[in-house]
PDB file of C-alpha atoms in Angstrom:
ATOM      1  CA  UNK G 715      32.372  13.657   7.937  1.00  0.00           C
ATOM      2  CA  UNK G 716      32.839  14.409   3.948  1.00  0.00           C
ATOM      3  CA  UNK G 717      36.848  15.953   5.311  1.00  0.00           C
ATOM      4  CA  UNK G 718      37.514  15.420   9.255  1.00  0.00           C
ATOM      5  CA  UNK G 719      39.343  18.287  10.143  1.00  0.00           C
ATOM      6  CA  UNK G 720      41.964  17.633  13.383  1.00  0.00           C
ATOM      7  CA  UNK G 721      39.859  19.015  15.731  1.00  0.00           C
ATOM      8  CA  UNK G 722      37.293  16.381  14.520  1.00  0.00           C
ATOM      9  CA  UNK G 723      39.626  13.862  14.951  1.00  0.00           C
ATOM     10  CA  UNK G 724      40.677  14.955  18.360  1.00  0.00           C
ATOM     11  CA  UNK G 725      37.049  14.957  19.317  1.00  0.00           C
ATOM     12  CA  UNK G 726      36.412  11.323  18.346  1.00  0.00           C
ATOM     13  CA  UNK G 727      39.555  10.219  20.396  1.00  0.00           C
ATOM     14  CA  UNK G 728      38.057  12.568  23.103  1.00  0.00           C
ATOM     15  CA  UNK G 729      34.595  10.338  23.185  1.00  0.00           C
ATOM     16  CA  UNK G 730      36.422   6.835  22.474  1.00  0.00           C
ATOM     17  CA  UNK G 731      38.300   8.177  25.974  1.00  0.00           C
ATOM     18  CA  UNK G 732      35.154   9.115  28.009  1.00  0.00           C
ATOM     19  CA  UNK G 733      33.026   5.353  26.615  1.00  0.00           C
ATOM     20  CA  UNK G 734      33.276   2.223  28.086  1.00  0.00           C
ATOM     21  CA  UNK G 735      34.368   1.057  24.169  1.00  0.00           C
ATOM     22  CA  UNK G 736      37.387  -1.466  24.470  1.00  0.00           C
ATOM     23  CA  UNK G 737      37.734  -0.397  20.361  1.00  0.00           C
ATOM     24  CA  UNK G 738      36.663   2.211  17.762  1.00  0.00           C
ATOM     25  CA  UNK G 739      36.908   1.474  14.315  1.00  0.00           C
ATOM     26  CA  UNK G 740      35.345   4.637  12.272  1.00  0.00           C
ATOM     27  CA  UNK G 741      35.861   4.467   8.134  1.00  0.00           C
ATOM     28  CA  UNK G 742      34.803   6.745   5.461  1.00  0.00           C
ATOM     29  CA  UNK G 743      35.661   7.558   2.157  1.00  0.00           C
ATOM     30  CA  UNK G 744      38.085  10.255   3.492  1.00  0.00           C
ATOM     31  CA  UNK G 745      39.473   9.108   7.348  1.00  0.00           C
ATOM     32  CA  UNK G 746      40.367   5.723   8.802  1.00  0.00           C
ATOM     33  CA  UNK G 747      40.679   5.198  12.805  1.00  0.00           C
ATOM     34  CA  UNK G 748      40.914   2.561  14.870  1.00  0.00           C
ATOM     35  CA  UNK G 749      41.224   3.064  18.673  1.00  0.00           C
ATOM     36  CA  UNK G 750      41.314   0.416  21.075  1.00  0.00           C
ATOM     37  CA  UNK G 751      42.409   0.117  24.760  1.00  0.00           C
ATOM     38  CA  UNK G 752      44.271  -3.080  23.889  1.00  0.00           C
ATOM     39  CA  UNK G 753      48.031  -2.231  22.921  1.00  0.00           C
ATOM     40  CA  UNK G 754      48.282  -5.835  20.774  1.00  0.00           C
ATOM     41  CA  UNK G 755      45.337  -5.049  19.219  1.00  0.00           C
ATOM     42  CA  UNK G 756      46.011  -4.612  15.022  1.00  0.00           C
ATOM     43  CA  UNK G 757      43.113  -2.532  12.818  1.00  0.00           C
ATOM     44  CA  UNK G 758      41.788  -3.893  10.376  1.00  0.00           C
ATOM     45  CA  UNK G 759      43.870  -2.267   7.517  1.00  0.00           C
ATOM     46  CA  UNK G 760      47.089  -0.283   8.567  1.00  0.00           C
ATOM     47  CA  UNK G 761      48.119   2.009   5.934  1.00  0.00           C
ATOM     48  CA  UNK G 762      46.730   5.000   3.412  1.00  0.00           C
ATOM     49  CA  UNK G 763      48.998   5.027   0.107  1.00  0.00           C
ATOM     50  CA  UNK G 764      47.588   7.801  -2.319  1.00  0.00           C
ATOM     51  CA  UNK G 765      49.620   7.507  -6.051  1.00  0.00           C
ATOM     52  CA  UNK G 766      50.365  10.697  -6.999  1.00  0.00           C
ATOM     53  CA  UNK G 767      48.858  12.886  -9.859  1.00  0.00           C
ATOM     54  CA  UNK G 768      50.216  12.651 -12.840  1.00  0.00           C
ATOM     55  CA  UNK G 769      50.667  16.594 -13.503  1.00  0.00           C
ATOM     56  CA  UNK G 770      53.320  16.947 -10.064  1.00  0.00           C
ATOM     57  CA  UNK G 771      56.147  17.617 -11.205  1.00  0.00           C
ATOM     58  CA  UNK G 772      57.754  20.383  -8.419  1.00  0.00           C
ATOM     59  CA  UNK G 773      60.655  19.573  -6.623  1.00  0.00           C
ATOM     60  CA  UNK G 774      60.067  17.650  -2.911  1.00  0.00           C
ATOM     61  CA  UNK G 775      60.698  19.678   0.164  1.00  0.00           C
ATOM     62  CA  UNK G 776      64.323  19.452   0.987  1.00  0.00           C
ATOM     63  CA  UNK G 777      65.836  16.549   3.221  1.00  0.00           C
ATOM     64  CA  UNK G 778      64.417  15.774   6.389  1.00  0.00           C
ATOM     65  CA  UNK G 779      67.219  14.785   8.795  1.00  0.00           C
ATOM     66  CA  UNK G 780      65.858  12.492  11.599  1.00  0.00           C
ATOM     67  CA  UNK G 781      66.465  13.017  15.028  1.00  0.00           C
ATOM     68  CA  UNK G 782      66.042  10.281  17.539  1.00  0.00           C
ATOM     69  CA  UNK G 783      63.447  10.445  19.494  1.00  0.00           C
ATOM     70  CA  UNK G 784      63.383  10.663  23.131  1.00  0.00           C
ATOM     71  CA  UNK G 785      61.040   8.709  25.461  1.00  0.00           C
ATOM     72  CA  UNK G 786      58.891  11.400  27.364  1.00  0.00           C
ATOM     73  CA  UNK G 787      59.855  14.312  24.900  1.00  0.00           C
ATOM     74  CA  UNK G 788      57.225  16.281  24.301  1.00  0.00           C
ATOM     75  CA  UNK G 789      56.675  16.003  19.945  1.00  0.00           C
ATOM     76  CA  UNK G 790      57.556  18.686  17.823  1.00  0.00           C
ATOM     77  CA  UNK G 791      54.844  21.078  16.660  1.00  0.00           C
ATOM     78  CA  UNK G 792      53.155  20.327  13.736  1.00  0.00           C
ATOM     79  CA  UNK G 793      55.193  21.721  10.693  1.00  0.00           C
ATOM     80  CA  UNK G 794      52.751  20.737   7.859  1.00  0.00           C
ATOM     81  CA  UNK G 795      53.721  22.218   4.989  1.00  0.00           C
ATOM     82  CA  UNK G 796      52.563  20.865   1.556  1.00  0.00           C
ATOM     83  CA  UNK G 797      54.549  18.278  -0.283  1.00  0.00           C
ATOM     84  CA  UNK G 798      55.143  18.222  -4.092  1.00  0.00           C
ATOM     85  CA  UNK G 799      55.242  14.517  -5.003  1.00  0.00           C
ATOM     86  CA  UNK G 800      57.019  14.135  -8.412  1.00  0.00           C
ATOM     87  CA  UNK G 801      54.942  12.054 -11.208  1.00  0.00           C
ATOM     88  CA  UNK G 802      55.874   8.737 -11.058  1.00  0.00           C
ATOM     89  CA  UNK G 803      56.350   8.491  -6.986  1.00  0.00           C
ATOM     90  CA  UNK G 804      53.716   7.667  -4.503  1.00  0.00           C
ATOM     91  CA  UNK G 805      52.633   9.235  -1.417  1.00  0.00           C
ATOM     92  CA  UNK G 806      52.708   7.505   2.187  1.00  0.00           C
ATOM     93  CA  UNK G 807      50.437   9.391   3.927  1.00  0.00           C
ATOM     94  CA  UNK G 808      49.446  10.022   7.357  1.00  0.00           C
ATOM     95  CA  UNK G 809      46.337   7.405   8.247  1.00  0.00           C
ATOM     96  CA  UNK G 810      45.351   9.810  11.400  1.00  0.00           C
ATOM     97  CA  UNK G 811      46.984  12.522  13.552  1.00  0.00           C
ATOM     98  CA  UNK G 812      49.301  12.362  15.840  1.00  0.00           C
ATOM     99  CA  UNK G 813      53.851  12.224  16.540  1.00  0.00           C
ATOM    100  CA  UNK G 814      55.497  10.964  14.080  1.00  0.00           C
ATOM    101  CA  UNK G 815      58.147   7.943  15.040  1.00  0.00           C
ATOM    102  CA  UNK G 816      61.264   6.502  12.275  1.00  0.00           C
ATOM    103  CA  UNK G 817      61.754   3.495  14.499  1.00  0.00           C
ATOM    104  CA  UNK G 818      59.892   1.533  16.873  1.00  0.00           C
ATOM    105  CA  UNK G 819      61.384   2.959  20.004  1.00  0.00           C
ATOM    106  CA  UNK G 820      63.824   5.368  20.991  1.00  0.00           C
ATOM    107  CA  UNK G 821      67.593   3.981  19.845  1.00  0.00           C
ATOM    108  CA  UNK G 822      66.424   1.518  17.616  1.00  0.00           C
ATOM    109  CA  UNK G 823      67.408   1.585  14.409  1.00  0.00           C
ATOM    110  CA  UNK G 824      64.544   3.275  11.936  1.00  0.00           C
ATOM    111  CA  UNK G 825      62.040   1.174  10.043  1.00  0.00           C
ATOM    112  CA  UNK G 826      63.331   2.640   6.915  1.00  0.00           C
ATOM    113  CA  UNK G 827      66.500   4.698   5.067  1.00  0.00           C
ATOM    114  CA  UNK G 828      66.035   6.833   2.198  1.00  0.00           C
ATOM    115  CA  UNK G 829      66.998   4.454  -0.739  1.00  0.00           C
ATOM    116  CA  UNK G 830      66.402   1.647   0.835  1.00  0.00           C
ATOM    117  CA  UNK G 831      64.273  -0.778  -1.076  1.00  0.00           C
ATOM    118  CA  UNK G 832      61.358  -2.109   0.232  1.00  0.00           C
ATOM    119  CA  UNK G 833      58.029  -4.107  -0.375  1.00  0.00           C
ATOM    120  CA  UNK G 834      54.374  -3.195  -0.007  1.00  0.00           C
ATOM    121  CA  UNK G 835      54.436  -4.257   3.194  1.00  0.00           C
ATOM    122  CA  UNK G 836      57.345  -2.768   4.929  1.00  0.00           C
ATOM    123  CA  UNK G 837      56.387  -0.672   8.003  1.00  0.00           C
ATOM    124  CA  UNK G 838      58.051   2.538   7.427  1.00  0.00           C
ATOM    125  CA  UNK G 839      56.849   4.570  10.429  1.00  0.00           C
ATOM    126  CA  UNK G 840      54.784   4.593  13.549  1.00  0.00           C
ATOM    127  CA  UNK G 841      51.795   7.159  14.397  1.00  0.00           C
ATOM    128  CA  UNK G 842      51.321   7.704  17.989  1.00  0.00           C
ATOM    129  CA  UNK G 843      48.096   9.338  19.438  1.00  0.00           C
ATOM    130  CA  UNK G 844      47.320   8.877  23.049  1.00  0.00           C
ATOM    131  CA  UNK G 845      49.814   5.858  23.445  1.00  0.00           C
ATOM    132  CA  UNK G 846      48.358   4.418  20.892  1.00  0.00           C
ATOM    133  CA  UNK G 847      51.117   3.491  17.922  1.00  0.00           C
ATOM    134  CA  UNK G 848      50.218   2.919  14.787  1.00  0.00           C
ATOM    135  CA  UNK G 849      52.553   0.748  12.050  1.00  0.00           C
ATOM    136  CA  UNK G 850      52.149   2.529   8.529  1.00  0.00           C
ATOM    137  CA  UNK G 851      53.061   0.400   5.861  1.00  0.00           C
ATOM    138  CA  UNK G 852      54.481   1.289   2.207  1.00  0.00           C
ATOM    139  CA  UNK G 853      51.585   0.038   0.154  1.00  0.00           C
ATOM    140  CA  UNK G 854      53.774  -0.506  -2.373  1.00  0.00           C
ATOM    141  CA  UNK G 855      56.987  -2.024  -3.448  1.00  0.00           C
ATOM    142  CA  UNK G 856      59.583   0.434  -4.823  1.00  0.00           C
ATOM    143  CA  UNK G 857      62.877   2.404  -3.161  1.00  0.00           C
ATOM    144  CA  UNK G 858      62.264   5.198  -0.310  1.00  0.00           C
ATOM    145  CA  UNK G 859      63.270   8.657  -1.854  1.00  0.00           C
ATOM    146  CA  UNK G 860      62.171  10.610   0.725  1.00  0.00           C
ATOM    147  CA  UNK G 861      61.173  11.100   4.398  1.00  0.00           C
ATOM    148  CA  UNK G 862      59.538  14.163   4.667  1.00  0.00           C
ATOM    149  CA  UNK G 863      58.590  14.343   8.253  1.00  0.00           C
ATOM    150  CA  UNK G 864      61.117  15.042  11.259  1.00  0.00           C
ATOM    151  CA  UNK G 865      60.937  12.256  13.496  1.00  0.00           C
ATOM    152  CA  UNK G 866      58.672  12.923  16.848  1.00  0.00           C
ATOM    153  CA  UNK G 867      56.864  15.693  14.602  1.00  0.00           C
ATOM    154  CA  UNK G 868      53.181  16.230  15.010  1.00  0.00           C
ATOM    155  CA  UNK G 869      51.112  15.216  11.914  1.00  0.00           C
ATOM    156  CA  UNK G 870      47.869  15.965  10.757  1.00  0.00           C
ATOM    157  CA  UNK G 871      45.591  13.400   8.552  1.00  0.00           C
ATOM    158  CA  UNK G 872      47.005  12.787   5.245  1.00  0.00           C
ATOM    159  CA  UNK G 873      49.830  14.612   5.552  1.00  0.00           C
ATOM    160  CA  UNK G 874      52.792  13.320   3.137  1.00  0.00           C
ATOM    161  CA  UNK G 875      55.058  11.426   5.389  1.00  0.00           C
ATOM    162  CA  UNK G 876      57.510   9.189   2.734  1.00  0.00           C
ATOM    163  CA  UNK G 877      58.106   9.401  -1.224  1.00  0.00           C
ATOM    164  CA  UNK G 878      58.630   5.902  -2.305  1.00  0.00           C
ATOM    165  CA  UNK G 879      59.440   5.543  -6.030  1.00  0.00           C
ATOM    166  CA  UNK G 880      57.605   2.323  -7.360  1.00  0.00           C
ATOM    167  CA  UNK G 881      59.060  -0.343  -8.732  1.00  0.00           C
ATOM    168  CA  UNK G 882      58.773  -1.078 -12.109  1.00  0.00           C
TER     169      UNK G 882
END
């Protein structure tokens, strides 16, 4: 599984579903997922940071304004488009498909603001697949610059979900 596509990863949920498993934990050099039936139960490592190339030097995508999400809503359709990351600024990506959450539960206030400085482990958003949440952390300490996703949006795998700007 050299590069899972979704599907992939929606058949390995699929089979986790249909086994007697209580957890999953599948890693390669290009996907990361844990599955369990346990909702305290933490994986093993919790967050994909890729630095970005040195060469990027395009624009981001404009803002993303957050909307608060609403318990039962259906998420948003995936809107992947691909992200520019600036040199110098690193990439949270997307550890697995599924809706992505600013803040642990509807009305709460959200993990993280743009500009807000943080540390490398500050959770900055939650991936939900199945009921199953997921804490991403920053992976590194710096200032948020950008939160590219709409929250309760559909992500794919490694899709760009926050800019953070590293500190020096």
């Amino acid at each position: 599984m050299a590069n899972p596509t979704p599907a992939d990863i929606e058949n390995l949920i699929e089979l986790f579903n249909r086994s007697d498993w209580d957890e999953m934990h599948l890693k390669t050099d290009a996907l990361e997922i844990f599955l369990s039936n346990d909702p305290n139960a933490r994986r093993p490592s919790a967050q994909v940071v890729v630095a970005a190339p040195a060469a990027a030097a395009a624009p981001l995508v404009s803002g993303a304004a957050p909307a608060a999400a609403k318990s039962g809503a259906a998420p948003a359709a995936a809107a992947h488009t691909e992200v520019s990351i600036p040199a110098g600024m690193v990439a949270v990506r997307a550890p697995n498909l599924g809706t992505f959450y600013r803040a642990p539960k509807p009305g709460a206030a959200p993990y993280v603001e743009v500009g807000q400085a943080i540390e490398a482990d500050t959770e900055v958003c939650l991936i939900e697949v199945m009921k199953l949440f997921t804490p991403v952390k920053a992976g590194v300490k710096g200032t948020v610059r950008q939160i590219v996703v709409n929250d309760g949006t559909m992500v794919e795998y490694e899709q760009v979900l926050v800019i953070i700007e590293p500190a020096a």
